[in-house]
Amino acid sequence: MKRILLIITLVLISSCKSENKNDKSLTTELQEPISEIPQVNDQFQAFIDQFPTKTLPIKINGCTDEILDLPKLDIKLSSEYTKDAEYEHIYGKISTNGNYISTITLGEADCFVPILNTYKLNGEKIDSKPINIGYCGPDPCYECVENMTIDSEYRIYVADTIKTSDCDDNFNAIAGTEKIKVVYKEGKLTKKGVIKLTNKIVKNIK
């Protein structure tokens, strides 16, 4: 069933990308990405140097075990630039579509929470948002797959694909009672470094 949930998620992501290509209001804000991060002050540069460069598009599943192996932020280098450095793991930095720097960290939770951060070149924070839905977790008669993507045009899509069932007295799922839905958000990273996200949208599948 987890494979079915994953397939549904991938189909929705693909559908979302096709629809977004027709959204002229978003594409007008896009421009060529900056391929290299400019040199900034030494303290901020030391913070940024913790992050490996990631190439768009990227996809993060916060519930996968391999994320556990990612290193944590260096608290001494990071405390000035993120308030929860002690609880954040390093994912990467991405080339941007404007004159700013963008990093992604992963906050600790039942499933790791991708946190998108943007900074001016002097280290001043522009924006920071968790890019997640937050419905995945270890509950009986409940399955959930969470995925977050940022595509090559800086469009953001995050979704929890959720299957719930009625439980018997032993907390086992009762066959035939399954319900499946997708809860998602869409958004974009603007050329000014502002992170825009919709409210949660629910799509019932079954």
Tab-separated table of C-alpha atoms in Angstrom:
chain	number	residue	atom	x	y	z
A	1	MET	CA	0.000	0.000	0.000
A	2	LYS	CA	2.921	2.375	0.641
A	3	ARG	CA	3.868	1.812	-3.010
A	4	ILE	CA	0.328	2.844	-4.045
A	5	LEU	CA	0.562	6.005	-1.924
A	6	LEU	CA	3.930	6.831	-3.463
A	7	ILE	CA	2.557	6.330	-7.001
A	8	ILE	CA	-0.394	8.635	-6.225
A	9	THR	CA	2.005	11.261	-4.888
A	10	LEU	CA	4.222	11.080	-7.988
A	11	VAL	CA	1.191	11.376	-10.307
A	12	LEU	CA	-0.034	14.469	-8.451
A	13	ILE	CA	3.417	16.060	-8.541
A	14	SER	CA	3.614	15.429	-12.296
A	15	SER	CA	0.120	16.879	-12.791
A	16	CYS	CA	1.024	19.915	-10.693
A	17	LYS	CA	4.108	20.579	-12.816
A	18	SER	CA	2.071	20.427	-16.041
A	19	GLU	CA	-0.505	22.874	-14.724
A	20	ASN	CA	2.121	25.261	-13.428
A	21	LYS	CA	3.776	25.589	-16.825
A	22	ASN	CA	0.675	27.477	-17.988
A	23	ASP	CA	0.745	29.936	-15.116
A	24	LYS	CA	2.111	33.074	-16.757
A	25	SER	CA	1.788	35.117	-13.599
A	26	LEU	CA	4.499	32.998	-12.003
A	27	THR	CA	6.872	32.670	-14.922
A	28	THR	CA	7.092	36.427	-15.384
A	29	GLU	CA	8.949	36.615	-12.078
A	30	LEU	CA	11.594	34.099	-13.075
A	31	GLN	CA	15.031	34.875	-14.430
A	32	GLU	CA	18.282	33.022	-15.010
A	33	PRO	CA	19.657	31.477	-11.801
A	34	ILE	CA	22.915	32.609	-10.281
A	35	SER	CA	25.214	29.609	-10.686
A	36	GLU	CA	27.686	30.600	-7.995
A	37	ILE	CA	27.227	32.176	-4.578
A	38	PRO	CA	29.107	35.511	-4.333
A	39	GLN	CA	31.732	35.983	-1.635
A	40	VAL	CA	30.238	37.602	1.467
A	41	ASN	CA	31.563	38.507	4.909
A	42	ASP	CA	33.773	35.846	6.509
A	43	GLN	CA	31.390	34.939	9.338
A	44	PHE	CA	28.403	34.426	7.063
A	45	GLN	CA	30.576	32.655	4.510
A	46	ALA	CA	31.673	30.156	7.181
A	47	PHE	CA	28.006	29.442	7.925
A	48	ILE	CA	27.165	29.008	4.239
A	49	ASP	CA	30.186	26.758	3.648
A	50	GLN	CA	28.547	24.076	5.806
A	51	PHE	CA	26.027	23.442	3.022
A	52	PRO	CA	26.763	21.328	-0.058
A	53	THR	CA	25.440	22.738	-3.328
A	54	LYS	CA	22.238	21.089	-4.581
A	55	THR	CA	21.030	21.306	-8.165
A	56	LEU	CA	17.366	21.919	-8.915
A	57	PRO	CA	15.014	20.154	-9.153
A	58	ILE	CA	15.196	18.638	-5.678
A	59	LYS	CA	12.861	16.255	-3.872
A	60	ILE	CA	12.865	15.569	-0.127
A	61	ASN	CA	10.967	12.851	1.725
A	62	GLY	CA	11.260	13.788	5.377
A	63	CYS	CA	10.241	10.322	6.587
A	64	THR	CA	13.116	8.385	4.998
A	65	ASP	CA	15.837	6.846	7.139
A	66	GLU	CA	18.771	8.218	5.128
A	67	ILE	CA	18.060	11.712	6.429
A	68	LEU	CA	19.140	10.508	9.869
A	69	ASP	CA	22.723	10.382	8.572
A	70	LEU	CA	22.836	14.059	7.597
A	71	PRO	CA	25.082	16.187	9.851
A	72	LYS	CA	23.716	18.815	12.202
A	73	LEU	CA	24.476	22.506	11.915
A	74	ASP	CA	27.521	23.759	13.782
A	75	ILE	CA	25.881	25.731	16.597
A	76	LYS	CA	28.764	28.191	16.917
A	77	LEU	CA	28.690	29.037	13.204
A	78	SER	CA	24.918	28.960	12.839
A	79	SER	CA	23.247	30.466	15.908
A	80	GLU	CA	23.304	33.992	14.474
A	81	TYR	CA	21.537	32.889	11.289
A	82	THR	CA	18.958	30.357	12.504
A	83	LYS	CA	17.167	30.262	15.849
A	84	ASP	CA	16.954	26.457	16.109
A	85	ALA	CA	20.471	25.501	15.028
A	86	GLU	CA	20.700	22.835	17.733
A	87	TYR	CA	17.820	20.874	16.168
A	88	GLU	CA	18.496	21.352	12.455
A	89	HIS	CA	20.353	19.101	10.030
A	90	ILE	CA	22.194	20.283	6.923
A	91	TYR	CA	20.594	19.530	3.546
A	92	GLY	CA	22.108	22.010	1.103
A	93	LYS	CA	22.217	25.388	-0.619
A	94	ILE	CA	20.695	26.089	-4.019
A	95	SER	CA	21.596	28.536	-6.756
A	96	THR	CA	18.971	31.266	-6.782
A	97	ASN	CA	16.884	33.323	-9.198
A	98	GLY	CA	17.927	36.637	-7.633
A	99	ASN	CA	20.610	38.462	-5.678
A	100	TYR	CA	20.289	36.410	-2.502
A	101	ILE	CA	21.408	33.118	-0.939
A	102	SER	CA	19.122	30.177	-0.143
A	103	THR	CA	19.691	27.201	2.161
A	104	ILE	CA	17.629	24.191	3.191
A	105	THR	CA	17.829	22.639	6.638
A	106	LEU	CA	15.830	19.756	8.106
A	107	GLY	CA	14.162	20.258	11.468
A	108	GLU	CA	13.770	17.309	13.824
A	109	ALA	CA	10.233	15.865	14.172
A	110	ASP	CA	8.401	12.547	13.581
A	111	CYS	CA	9.276	13.196	9.946
A	112	PHE	CA	12.042	15.720	9.264
A	113	VAL	CA	10.722	19.149	8.275
A	114	PRO	CA	12.398	20.892	5.298
A	115	ILE	CA	13.045	24.542	6.187
A	116	LEU	CA	13.743	26.936	3.323
A	117	ASN	CA	15.789	30.010	4.264
A	118	THR	CA	16.818	33.053	2.235
A	119	TYR	CA	19.458	35.663	3.108
A	120	LYS	CA	20.847	38.888	1.749
A	121	LEU	CA	24.535	38.742	0.825
A	122	ASN	CA	25.455	40.361	4.148
A	123	GLY	CA	23.757	37.531	6.069
A	124	GLU	CA	20.546	39.381	6.930
A	125	LYS	CA	17.619	36.977	6.765
A	126	ILE	CA	14.961	37.694	4.134
A	127	ASP	CA	12.550	34.838	4.751
A	128	SER	CA	12.284	31.404	6.353
A	129	LYS	CA	9.441	28.888	6.146
A	130	PRO	CA	8.934	25.209	6.971
A	131	ILE	CA	7.899	23.475	3.743
A	132	ASN	CA	5.753	20.659	5.078
A	133	ILE	CA	2.192	19.567	5.814
A	134	GLY	CA	2.862	17.827	9.115
A	135	TYR	CA	0.266	15.044	9.062
A	136	CYS	CA	2.675	12.088	8.829
A	137	GLY	CA	3.446	10.149	11.990
A	138	PRO	CA	3.316	6.701	13.648
A	139	ASP	CA	-0.383	6.090	14.336
A	140	PRO	CA	-2.383	2.823	14.111
A	141	CYS	CA	-4.399	2.186	10.951
A	142	TYR	CA	-2.682	5.196	9.378
A	143	GLU	CA	-0.143	5.463	6.564
A	144	CYS	CA	1.394	8.633	5.176
A	145	VAL	CA	3.984	9.612	2.578
A	146	GLU	CA	5.308	13.182	2.580
A	147	ASN	CA	7.239	14.717	-0.301
A	148	MET	CA	8.517	18.227	-0.973
A	149	THR	CA	9.825	19.379	-4.344
A	150	ILE	CA	11.366	22.571	-5.700
A	151	ASP	CA	11.596	22.465	-9.480
A	152	SER	CA	14.014	24.188	-11.829
A	153	GLU	CA	11.677	27.194	-12.104
A	154	TYR	CA	11.620	27.652	-8.299
A	155	ARG	CA	8.074	26.364	-7.920
A	156	ILE	CA	7.355	24.611	-4.629
A	157	TYR	CA	5.039	21.649	-4.088
A	158	VAL	CA	4.639	19.731	-0.821
A	159	ALA	CA	2.099	17.001	-0.110
A	160	ASP	CA	1.093	14.381	2.427
A	161	THR	CA	-0.590	11.380	0.797
A	162	ILE	CA	-2.618	9.801	3.592
A	163	LYS	CA	-4.399	6.456	3.959
A	164	THR	CA	-6.644	5.908	6.991
A	165	SER	CA	-8.660	2.838	7.980
A	166	ASP	CA	-10.964	1.817	10.791
A	167	CYS	CA	-9.202	-0.243	13.471
A	168	ASP	CA	-10.309	-3.516	15.053
A	169	ASP	CA	-9.911	-4.219	18.775
A	170	ASN	CA	-6.236	-5.066	18.208
A	171	PHE	CA	-5.596	-1.804	16.340
A	172	ASN	CA	-5.277	-3.586	13.004
A	173	ALA	CA	-6.692	-1.952	9.881
A	174	ILE	CA	-10.072	-3.329	8.801
A	175	ALA	CA	-10.081	-4.231	5.104
A	176	GLY	CA	-12.508	-2.267	2.971
A	177	THR	CA	-12.586	0.797	5.226
A	178	GLU	CA	-9.662	2.602	3.617
A	179	LYS	CA	-9.823	6.287	2.775
A	180	ILE	CA	-7.087	8.069	0.828
A	181	LYS	CA	-6.558	11.800	0.493
A	182	VAL	CA	-3.802	14.202	-0.455
A	183	VAL	CA	-3.178	17.381	1.515
A	184	TYR	CA	-0.862	19.769	-0.306
A	185	LYS	CA	0.492	23.286	-0.682
A	186	GLU	CA	1.892	25.042	-3.736
A	187	GLY	CA	4.157	28.036	-3.920
A	188	LYS	CA	7.251	29.667	-5.337
A	189	LEU	CA	10.550	31.244	-4.410
A	190	THR	CA	10.556	34.765	-5.855
A	191	LYS	CA	13.516	36.638	-7.304
A	192	LYS	CA	13.506	38.827	-4.169
A	193	GLY	CA	13.974	35.796	-1.920
A	194	VAL	CA	10.407	35.791	-0.602
A	195	ILE	CA	8.854	32.350	-0.043
A	196	LYS	CA	5.198	32.216	-1.079
A	197	LEU	CA	2.956	29.278	-0.118
A	198	THR	CA	-0.767	28.621	-0.393
A	199	ASN	CA	-2.854	27.367	2.499
A	200	LYS	CA	-3.394	23.606	2.766
A	201	ILE	CA	-5.560	22.129	0.007
A	202	VAL	CA	-7.314	18.754	0.429
A	203	LYS	CA	-7.979	16.369	-2.467
A	204	ASN	CA	-9.942	13.200	-1.692
A	205	ILE	CA	-8.794	10.187	-3.729
A	206	LYS	CA	-10.891	7.382	-2.223
